[in-house]
PDB file of C-alpha atoms in Angstrom:
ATOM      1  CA  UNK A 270      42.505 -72.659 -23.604  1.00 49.00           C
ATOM      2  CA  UNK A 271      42.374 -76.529 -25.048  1.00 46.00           C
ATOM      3  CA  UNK A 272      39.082 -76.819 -26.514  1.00 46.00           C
ATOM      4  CA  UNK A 273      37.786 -80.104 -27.194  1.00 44.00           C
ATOM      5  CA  UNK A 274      38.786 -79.956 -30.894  1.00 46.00           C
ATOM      6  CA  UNK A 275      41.727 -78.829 -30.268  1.00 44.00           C
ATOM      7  CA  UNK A 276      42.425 -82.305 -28.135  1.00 40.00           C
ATOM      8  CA  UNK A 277      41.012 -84.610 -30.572  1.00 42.00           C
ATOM      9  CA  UNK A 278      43.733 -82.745 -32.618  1.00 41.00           C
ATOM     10  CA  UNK A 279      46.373 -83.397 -30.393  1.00 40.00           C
ATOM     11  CA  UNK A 280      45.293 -86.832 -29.426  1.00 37.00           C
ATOM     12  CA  UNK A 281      48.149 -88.773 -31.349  1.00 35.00           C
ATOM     13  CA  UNK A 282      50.439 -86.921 -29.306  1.00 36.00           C
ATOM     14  CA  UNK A 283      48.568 -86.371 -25.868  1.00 34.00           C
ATOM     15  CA  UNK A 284      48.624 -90.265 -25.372  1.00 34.00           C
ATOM     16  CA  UNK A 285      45.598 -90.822 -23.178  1.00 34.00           C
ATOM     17  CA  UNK A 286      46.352 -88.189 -20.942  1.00 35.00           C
ATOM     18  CA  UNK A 287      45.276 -89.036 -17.155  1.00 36.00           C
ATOM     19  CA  UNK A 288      44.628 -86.928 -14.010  1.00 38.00           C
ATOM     20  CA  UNK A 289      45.928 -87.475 -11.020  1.00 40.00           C
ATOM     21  CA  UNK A 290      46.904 -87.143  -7.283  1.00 38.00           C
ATOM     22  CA  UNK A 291      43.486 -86.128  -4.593  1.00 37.00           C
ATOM     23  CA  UNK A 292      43.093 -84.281  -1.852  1.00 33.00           C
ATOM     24  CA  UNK A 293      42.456 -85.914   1.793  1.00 28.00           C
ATOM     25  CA  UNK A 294      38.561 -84.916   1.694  1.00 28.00           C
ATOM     26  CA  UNK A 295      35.895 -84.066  -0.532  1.00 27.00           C
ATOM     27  CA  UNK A 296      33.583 -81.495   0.326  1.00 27.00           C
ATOM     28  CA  UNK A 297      34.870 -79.685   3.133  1.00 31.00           C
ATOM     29  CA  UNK A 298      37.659 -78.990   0.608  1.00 35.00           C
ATOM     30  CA  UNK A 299      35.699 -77.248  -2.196  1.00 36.00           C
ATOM     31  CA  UNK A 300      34.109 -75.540   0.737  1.00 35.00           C
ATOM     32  CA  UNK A 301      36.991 -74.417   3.494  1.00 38.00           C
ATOM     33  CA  UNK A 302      39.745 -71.987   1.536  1.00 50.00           C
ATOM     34  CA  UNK A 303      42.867 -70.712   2.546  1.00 58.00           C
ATOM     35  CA  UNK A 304      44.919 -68.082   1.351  1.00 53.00           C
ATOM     36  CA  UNK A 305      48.367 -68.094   0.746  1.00 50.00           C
ATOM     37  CA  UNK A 306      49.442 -66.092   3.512  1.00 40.00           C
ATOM     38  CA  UNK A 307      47.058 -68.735   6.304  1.00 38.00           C
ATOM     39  CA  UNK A 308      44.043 -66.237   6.654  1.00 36.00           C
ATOM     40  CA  UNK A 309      40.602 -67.771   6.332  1.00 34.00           C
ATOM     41  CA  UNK A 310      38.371 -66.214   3.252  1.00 33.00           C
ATOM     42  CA  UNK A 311      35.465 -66.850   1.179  1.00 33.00           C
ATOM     43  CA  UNK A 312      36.653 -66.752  -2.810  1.00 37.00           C
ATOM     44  CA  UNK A 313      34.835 -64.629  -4.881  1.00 39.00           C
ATOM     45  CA  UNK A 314      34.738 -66.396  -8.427  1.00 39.00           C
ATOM     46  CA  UNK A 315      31.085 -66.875  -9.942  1.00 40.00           C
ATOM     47  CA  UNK A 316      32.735 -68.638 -13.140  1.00 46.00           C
ATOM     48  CA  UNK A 317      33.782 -65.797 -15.315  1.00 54.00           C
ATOM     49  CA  UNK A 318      37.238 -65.298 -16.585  1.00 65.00           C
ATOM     50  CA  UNK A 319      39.658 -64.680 -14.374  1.00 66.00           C
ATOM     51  CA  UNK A 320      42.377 -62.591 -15.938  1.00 66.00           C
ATOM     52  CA  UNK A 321      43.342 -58.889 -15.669  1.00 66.00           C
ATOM     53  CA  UNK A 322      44.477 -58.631 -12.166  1.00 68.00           C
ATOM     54  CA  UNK A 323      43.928 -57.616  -8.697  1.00 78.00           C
ATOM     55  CA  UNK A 324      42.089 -58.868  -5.900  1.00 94.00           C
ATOM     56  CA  UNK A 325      42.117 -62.638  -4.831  1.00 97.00           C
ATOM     57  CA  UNK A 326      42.669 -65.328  -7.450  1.00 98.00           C
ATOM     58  CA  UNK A 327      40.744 -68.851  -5.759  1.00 98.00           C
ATOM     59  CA  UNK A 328      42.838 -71.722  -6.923  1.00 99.00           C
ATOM     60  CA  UNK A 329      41.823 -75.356  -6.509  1.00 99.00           C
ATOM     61  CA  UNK A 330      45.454 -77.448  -5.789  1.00 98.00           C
ATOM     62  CA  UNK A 331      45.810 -80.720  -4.105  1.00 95.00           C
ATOM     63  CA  UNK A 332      46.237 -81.061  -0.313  1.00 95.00           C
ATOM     64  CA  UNK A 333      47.942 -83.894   0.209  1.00 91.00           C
ATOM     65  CA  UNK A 334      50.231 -84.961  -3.071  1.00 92.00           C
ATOM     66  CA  UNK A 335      54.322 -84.052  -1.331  1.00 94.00           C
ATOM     67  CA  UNK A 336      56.679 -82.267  -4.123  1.00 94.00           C
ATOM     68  CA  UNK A 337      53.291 -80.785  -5.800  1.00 96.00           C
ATOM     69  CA  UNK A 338      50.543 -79.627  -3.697  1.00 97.00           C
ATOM     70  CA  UNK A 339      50.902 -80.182   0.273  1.00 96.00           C
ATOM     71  CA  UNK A 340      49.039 -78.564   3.054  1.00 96.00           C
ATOM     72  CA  UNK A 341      51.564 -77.550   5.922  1.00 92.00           C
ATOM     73  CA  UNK A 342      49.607 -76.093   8.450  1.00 93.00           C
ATOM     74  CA  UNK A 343      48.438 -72.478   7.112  1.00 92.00           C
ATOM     75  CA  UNK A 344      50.639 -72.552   4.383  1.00 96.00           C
ATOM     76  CA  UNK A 345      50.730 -74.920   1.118  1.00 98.00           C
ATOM     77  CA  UNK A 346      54.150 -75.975  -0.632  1.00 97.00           C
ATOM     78  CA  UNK A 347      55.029 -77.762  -3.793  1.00 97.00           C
ATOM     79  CA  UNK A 348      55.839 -77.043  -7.639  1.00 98.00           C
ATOM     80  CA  UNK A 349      51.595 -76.928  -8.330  1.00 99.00           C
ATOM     81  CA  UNK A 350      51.309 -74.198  -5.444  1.00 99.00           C
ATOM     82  CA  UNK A 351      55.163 -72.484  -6.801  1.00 99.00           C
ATOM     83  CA  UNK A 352      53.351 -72.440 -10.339  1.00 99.00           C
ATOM     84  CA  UNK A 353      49.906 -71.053  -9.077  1.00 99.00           C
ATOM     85  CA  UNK A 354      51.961 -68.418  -7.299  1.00 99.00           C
ATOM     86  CA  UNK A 355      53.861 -67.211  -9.959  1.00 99.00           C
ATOM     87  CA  UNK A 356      50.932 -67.431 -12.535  1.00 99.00           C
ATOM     88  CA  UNK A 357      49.074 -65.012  -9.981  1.00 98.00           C
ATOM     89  CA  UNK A 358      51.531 -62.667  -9.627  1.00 98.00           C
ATOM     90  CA  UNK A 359      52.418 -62.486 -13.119  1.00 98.00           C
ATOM     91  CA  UNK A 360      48.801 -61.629 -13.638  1.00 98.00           C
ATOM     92  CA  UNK A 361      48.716 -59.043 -10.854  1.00 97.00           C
ATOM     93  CA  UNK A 362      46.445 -60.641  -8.089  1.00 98.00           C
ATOM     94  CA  UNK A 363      46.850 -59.401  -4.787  1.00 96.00           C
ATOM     95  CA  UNK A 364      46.524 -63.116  -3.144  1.00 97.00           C
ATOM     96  CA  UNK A 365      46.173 -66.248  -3.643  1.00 98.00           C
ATOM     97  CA  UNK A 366      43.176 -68.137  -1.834  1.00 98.00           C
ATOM     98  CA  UNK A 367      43.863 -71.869  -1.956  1.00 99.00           C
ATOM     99  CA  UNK A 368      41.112 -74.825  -1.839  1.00 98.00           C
ATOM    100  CA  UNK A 369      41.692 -78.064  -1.856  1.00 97.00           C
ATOM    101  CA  UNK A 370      40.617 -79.867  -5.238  1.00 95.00           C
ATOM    102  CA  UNK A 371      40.317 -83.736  -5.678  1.00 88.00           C
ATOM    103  CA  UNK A 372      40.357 -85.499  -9.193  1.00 86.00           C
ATOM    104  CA  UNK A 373      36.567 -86.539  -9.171  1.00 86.00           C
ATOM    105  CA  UNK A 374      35.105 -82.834  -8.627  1.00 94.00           C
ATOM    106  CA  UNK A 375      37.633 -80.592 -10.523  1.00 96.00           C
ATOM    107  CA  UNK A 376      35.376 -80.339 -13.292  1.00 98.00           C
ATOM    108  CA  UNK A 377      32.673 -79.621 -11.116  1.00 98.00           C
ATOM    109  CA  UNK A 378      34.632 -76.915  -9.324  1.00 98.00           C
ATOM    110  CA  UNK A 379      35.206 -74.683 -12.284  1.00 99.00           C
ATOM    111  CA  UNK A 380      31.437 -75.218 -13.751  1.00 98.00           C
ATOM    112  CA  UNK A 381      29.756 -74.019 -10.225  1.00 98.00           C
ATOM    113  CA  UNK A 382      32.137 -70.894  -9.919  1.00 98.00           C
ATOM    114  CA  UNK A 383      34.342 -72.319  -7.191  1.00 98.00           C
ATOM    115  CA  UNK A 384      37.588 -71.433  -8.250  1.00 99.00           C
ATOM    116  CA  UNK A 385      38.903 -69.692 -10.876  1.00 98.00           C
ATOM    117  CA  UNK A 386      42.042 -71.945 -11.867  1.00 99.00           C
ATOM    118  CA  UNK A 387      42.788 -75.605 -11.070  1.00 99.00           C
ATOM    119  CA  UNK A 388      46.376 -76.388 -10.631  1.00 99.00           C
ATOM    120  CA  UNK A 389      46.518 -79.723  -9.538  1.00 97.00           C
ATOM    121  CA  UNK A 390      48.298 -82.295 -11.957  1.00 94.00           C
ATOM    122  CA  UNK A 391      45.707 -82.002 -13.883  1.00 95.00           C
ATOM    123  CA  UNK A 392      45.905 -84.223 -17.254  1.00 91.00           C
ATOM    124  CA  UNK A 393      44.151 -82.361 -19.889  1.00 95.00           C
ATOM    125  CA  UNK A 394      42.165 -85.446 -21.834  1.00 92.00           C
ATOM    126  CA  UNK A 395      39.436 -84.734 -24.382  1.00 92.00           C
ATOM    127  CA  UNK A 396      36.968 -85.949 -22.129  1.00 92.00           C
ATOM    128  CA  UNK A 397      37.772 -83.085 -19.538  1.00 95.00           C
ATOM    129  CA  UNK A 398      37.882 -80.589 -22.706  1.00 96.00           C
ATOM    130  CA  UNK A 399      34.259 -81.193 -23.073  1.00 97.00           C
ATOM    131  CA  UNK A 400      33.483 -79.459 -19.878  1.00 98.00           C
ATOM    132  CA  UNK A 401      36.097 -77.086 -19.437  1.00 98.00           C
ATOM    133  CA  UNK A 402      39.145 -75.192 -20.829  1.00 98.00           C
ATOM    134  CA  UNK A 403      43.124 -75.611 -20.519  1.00 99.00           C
ATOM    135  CA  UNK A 404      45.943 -73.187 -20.324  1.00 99.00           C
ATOM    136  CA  UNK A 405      49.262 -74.977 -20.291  1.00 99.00           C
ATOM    137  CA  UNK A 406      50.505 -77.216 -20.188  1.00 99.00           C
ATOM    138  CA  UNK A 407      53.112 -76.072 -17.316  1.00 99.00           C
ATOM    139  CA  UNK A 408      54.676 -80.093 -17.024  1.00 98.00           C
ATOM    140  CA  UNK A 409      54.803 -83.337 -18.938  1.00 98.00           C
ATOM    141  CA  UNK A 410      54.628 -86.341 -16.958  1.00 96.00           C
ATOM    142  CA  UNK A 411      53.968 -90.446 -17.192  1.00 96.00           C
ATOM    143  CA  UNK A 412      52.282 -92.821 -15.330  1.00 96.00           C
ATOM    144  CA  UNK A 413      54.512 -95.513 -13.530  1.00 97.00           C
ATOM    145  CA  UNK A 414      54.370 -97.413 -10.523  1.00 98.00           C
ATOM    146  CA  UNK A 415      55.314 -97.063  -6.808  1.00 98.00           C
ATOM    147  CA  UNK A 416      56.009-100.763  -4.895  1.00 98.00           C
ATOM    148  CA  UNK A 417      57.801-101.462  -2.169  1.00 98.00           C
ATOM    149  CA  UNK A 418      61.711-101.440  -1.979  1.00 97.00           C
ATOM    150  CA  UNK A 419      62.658-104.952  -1.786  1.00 97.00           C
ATOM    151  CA  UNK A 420      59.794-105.821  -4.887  1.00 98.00           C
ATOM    152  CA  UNK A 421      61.823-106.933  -7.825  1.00 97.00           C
ATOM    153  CA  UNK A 422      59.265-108.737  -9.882  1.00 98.00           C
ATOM    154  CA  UNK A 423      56.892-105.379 -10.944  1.00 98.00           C
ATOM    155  CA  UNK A 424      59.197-104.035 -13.232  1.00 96.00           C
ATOM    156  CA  UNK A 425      56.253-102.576 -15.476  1.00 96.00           C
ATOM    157  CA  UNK A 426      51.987-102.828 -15.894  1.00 95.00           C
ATOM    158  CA  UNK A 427      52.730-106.378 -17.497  1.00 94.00           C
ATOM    159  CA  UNK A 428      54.038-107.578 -14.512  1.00 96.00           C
ATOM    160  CA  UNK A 429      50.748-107.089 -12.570  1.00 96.00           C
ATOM    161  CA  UNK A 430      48.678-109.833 -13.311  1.00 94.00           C
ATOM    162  CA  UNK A 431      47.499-111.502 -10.667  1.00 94.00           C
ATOM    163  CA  UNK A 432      48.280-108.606  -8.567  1.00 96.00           C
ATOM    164  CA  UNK A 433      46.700-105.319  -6.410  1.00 97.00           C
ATOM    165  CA  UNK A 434      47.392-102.119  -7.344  1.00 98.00           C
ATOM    166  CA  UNK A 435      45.979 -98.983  -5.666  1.00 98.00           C
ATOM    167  CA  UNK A 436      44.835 -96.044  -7.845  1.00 95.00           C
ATOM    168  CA  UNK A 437      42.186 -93.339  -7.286  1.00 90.00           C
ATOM    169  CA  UNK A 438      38.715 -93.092  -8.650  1.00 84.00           C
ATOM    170  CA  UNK A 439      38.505 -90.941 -11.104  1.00 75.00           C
ATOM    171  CA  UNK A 440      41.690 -90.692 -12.403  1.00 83.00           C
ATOM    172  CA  UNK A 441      42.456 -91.608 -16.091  1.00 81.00           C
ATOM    173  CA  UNK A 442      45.303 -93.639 -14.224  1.00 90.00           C
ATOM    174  CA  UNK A 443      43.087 -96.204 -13.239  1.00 89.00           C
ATOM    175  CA  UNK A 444      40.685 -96.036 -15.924  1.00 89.00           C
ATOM    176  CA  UNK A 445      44.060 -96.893 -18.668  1.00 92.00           C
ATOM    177  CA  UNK A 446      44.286-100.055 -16.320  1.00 93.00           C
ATOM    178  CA  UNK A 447      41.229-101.335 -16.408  1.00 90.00           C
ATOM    179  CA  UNK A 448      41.036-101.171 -20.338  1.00 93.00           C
ATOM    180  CA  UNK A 449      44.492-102.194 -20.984  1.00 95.00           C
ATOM    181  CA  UNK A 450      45.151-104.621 -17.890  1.00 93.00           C
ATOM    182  CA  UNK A 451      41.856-106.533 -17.161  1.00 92.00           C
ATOM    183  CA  UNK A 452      44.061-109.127 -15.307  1.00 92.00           C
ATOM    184  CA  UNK A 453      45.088-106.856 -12.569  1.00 95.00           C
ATOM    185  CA  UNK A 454      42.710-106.564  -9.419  1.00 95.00           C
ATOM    186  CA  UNK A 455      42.357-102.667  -8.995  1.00 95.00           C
ATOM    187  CA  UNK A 456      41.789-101.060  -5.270  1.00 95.00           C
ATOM    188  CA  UNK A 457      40.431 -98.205  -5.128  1.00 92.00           C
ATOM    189  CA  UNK A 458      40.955 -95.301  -3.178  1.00 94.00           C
ATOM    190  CA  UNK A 459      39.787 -91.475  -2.988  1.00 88.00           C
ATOM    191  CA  UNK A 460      43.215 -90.111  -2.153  1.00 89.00           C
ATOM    192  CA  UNK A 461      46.972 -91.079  -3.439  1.00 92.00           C
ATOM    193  CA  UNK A 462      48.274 -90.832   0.308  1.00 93.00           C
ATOM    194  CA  UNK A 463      45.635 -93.591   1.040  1.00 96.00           C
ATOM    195  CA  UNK A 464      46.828 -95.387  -1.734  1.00 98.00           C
ATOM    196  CA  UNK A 465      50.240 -95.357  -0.175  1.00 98.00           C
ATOM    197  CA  UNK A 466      49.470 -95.965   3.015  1.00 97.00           C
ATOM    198  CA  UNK A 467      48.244 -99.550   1.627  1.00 98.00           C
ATOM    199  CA  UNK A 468      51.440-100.262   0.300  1.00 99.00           C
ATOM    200  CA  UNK A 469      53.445 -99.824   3.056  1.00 98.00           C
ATOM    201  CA  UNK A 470      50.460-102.186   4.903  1.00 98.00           C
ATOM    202  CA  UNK A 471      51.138-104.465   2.280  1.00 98.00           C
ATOM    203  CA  UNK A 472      47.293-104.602   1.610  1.00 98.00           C
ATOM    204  CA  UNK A 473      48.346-104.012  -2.143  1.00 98.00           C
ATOM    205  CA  UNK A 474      51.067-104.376  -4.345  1.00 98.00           C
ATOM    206  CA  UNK A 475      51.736-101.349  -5.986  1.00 98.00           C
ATOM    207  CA  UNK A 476      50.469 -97.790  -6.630  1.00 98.00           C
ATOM    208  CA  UNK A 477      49.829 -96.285  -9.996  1.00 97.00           C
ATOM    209  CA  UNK A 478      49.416 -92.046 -11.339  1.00 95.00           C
ATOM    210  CA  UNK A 479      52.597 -90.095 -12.611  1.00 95.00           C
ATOM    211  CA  UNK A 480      56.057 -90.608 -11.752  1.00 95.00           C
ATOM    212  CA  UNK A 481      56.095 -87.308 -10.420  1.00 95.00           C
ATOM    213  CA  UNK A 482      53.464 -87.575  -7.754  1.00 94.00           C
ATOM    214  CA  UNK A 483      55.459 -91.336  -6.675  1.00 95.00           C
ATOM    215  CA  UNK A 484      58.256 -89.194  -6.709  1.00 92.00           C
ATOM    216  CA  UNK A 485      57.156 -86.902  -3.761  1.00 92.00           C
ATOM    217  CA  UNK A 486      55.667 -89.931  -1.933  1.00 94.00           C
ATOM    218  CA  UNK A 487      59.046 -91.575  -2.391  1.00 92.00           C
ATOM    219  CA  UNK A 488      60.988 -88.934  -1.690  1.00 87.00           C
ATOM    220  CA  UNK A 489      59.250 -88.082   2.366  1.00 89.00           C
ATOM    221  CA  UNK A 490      61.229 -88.798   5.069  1.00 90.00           C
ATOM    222  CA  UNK A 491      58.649 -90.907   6.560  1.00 93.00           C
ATOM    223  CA  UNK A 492      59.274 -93.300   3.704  1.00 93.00           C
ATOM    224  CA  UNK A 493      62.601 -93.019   3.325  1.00 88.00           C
ATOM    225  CA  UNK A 494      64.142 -96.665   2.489  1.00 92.00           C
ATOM    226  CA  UNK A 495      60.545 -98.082   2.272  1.00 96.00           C
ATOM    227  CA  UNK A 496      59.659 -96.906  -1.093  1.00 96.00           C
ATOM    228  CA  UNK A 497      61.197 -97.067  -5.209  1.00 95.00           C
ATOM    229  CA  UNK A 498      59.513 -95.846  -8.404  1.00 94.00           C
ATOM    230  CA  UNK A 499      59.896 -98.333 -10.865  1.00 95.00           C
ATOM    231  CA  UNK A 500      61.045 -95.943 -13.326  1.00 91.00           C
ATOM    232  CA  UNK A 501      58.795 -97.599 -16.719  1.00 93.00           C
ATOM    233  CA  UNK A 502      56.890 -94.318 -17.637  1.00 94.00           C
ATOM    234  CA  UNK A 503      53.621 -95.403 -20.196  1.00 95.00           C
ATOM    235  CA  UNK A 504      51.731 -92.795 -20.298  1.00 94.00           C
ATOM    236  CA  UNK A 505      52.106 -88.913 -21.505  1.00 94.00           C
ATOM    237  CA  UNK A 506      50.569 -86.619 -18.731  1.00 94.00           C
ATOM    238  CA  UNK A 507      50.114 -83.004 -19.917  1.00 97.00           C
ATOM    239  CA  UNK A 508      49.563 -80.926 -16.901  1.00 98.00           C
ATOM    240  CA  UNK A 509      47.373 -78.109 -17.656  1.00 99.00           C
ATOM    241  CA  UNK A 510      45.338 -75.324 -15.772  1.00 99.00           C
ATOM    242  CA  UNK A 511      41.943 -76.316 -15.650  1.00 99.00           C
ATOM    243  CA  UNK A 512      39.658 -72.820 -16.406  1.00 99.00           C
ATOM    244  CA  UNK A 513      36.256 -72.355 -16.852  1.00 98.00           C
ATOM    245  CA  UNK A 514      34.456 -72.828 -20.700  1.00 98.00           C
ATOM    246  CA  UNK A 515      35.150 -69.406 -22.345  1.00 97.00           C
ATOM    247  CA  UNK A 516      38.494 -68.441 -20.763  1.00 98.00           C
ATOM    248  CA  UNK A 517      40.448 -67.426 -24.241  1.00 96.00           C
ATOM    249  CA  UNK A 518      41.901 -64.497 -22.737  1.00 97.00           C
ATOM    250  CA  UNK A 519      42.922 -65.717 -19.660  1.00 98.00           C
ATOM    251  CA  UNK A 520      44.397 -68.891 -20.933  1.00 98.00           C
ATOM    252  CA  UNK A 521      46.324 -66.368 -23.500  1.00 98.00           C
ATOM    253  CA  UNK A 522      47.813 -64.568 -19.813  1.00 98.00           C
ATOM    254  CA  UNK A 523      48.308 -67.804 -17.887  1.00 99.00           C
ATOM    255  CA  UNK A 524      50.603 -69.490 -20.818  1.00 99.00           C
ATOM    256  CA  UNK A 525      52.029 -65.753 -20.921  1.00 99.00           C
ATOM    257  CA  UNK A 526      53.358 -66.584 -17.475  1.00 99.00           C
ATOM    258  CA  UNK A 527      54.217 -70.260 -17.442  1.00 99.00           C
ATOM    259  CA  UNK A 528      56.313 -69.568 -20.295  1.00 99.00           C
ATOM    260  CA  UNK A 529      58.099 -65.949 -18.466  1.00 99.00           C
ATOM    261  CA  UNK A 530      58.580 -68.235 -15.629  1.00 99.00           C
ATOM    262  CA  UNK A 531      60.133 -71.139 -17.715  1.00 99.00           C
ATOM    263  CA  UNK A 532      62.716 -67.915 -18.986  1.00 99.00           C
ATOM    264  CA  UNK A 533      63.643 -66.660 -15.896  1.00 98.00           C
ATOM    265  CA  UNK A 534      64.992 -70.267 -14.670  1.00 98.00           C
ATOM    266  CA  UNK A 535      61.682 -69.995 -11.932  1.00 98.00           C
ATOM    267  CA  UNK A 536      60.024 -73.195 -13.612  1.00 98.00           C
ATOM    268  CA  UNK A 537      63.507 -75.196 -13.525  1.00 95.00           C
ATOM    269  CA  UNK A 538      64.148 -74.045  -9.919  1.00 95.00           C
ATOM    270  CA  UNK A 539      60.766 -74.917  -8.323  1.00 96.00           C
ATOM    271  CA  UNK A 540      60.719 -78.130  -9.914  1.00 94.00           C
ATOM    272  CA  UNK A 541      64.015 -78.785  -8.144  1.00 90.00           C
ATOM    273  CA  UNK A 542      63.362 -77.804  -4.800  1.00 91.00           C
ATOM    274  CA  UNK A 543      59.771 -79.959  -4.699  1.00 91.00           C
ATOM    275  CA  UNK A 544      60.526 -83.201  -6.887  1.00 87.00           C
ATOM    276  CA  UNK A 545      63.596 -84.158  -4.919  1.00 79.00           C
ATOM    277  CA  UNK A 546      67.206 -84.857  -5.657  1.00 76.00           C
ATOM    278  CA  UNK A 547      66.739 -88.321  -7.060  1.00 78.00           C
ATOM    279  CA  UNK A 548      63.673 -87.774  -9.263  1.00 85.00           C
ATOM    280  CA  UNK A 549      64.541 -87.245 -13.654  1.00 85.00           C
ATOM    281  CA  UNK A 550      62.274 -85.625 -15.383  1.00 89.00           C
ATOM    282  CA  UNK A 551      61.332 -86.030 -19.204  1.00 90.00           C
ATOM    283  CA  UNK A 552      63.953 -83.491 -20.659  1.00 91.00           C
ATOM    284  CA  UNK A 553      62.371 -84.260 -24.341  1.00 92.00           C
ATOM    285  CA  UNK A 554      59.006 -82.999 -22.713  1.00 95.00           C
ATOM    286  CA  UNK A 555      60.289 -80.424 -20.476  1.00 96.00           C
ATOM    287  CA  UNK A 556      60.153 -77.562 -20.382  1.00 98.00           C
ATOM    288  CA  UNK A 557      56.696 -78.177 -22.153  1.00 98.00           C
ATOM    289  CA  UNK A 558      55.652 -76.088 -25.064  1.00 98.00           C
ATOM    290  CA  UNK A 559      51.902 -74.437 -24.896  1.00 99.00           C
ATOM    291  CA  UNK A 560      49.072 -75.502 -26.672  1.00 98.00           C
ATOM    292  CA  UNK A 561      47.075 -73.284 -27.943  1.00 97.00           C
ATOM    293  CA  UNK A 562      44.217 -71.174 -26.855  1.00 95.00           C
ATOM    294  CA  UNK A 563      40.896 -71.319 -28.907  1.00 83.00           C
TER     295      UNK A 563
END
């Protein structure tokens, strides 16, 4: 679990942390779960720890972020969903129960005893430590920039003035442009695949959140030849799982797991099969090392 001290600690290194990617609605999401195997169920979570096992773990992921959290139908796929999996089963949960969980109401997810976990590229920023705890982190991102594949001018944030860039409310992406890039006209949106849908309209110029998410956009064949990530990381992203305040022992068993998976070559496989062929991670970052719980 990252306390809120234990941030400030690490701020020098954590780099402004943001949160990113969103889900394609809002409340019908926290409300309508799935579990991992497609049947329809009602979580049972109530905001109390959530280790030891057994039963149905009710984890809040993104539904529409390709490579990390996806909704396919019944099922979900990506290397958020492959973690959440393995961190359940490691645990000894019985199944998994899947809601969809967009960057403005994470925090308010775990505090009202809707899920028990958040795995959804979720940047763990002092801010967010306030209200609830981290395990992790399971993957070290940066923010960077998705434009269109004949733009050669945005080679970076600098290169923005003057120009729109999509982000999502609520996300520490947009809020680091806004403070460090007044110039640039921000357009907002409540989901990343809105966002990208507005490039490809050429209503804006660029997208911003982690290379990882532009990545998976990127990297979907209804894309394909339309869309380049820069490749200009300036940010550090620590991707943690979001837990309710007081989860010491469970953030102890969920690092417990991220790291067995990260030994068995599970981590380093997943991240292949979602991210896509072209996409090069931070090997100085990854695999990540875990904070600490407090």
């Amino acid at each position: 679990m990252i306390t809120a001290g234990t941030v400030a600690a690490l701020a020098l290194t954590l780099a402004a942390c943001g949160g990113n990617g969103d889900g394609a609605e809002t409340t019908a999401g926290a409300e309508t779960g799935a579990t991992a195997s497609g049947g329809e169920t009602a979580g049972e979570t109530g905001g109390e720890e959530a280790g030891g096992g057994e039963g149905t773990l009710t984890v809040g992921i993104k539904y529409d972020q390709p490579g990390l959290g996806l909704q396919q139908g019944a099922d979900f796929a990506g290397f958020d969903v492959d973690v959440a999996r393995y961190v359940a089963d490691f645990l000894g949960y019985d199944e998994v129960e899947f809601l969809e969980s967009i960057s403005a109401q994470r925090e308010n997810m775990l505090e009202n005893g809707q899920v028990d976990m958040i795995f959804a590229t979720y940047s763990i920023t002092e801010s967010r430590a306030e209200r609830v705890d981290f395990a992790g982190p399971y993957f070290v991102a940066g923010q960077d920039l998705l434009v269109r594949v004949d733009e050669m001018d945005i080679t970076g944030p600098e290169a923005l003035e003057g120009r729109i860039l999509c982000s999502v409310e609520g996300s520490t992406s947009a809020e680091r442009i806004r403070d460090d890039h007044p110039g640039v006209e921000l357009y907002p949106a409540a989901t990343y695949s809105e966002c990208v849908e507005f490039l490809t309209a050429e209503t804006v110029d660029a997208v911003t959140t982690d290379d990882i998410i532009l990545a998976g956009f990127a990297n979907q064949p209804a894309y394909e030849g339309q869309l380049k990530v820069v490749g200009n990381t300036f940010s550090t992203e620590n991707y943690g799982v979001g837990l309710p305040k007081g989860s010491t022992d469970t953030c102890e068993q969920v690092n417990e797991a991220i790291l067995d998976m990260i030994d068995t070559g599970a981590w380093e496989e997943a991240l292949a099969a979602n991210a896509g062929a072209d996409y090069q991670y931070n090997t100085e970052s990854n695999p990540p090392e875990m904070f600490p719980c407090e």
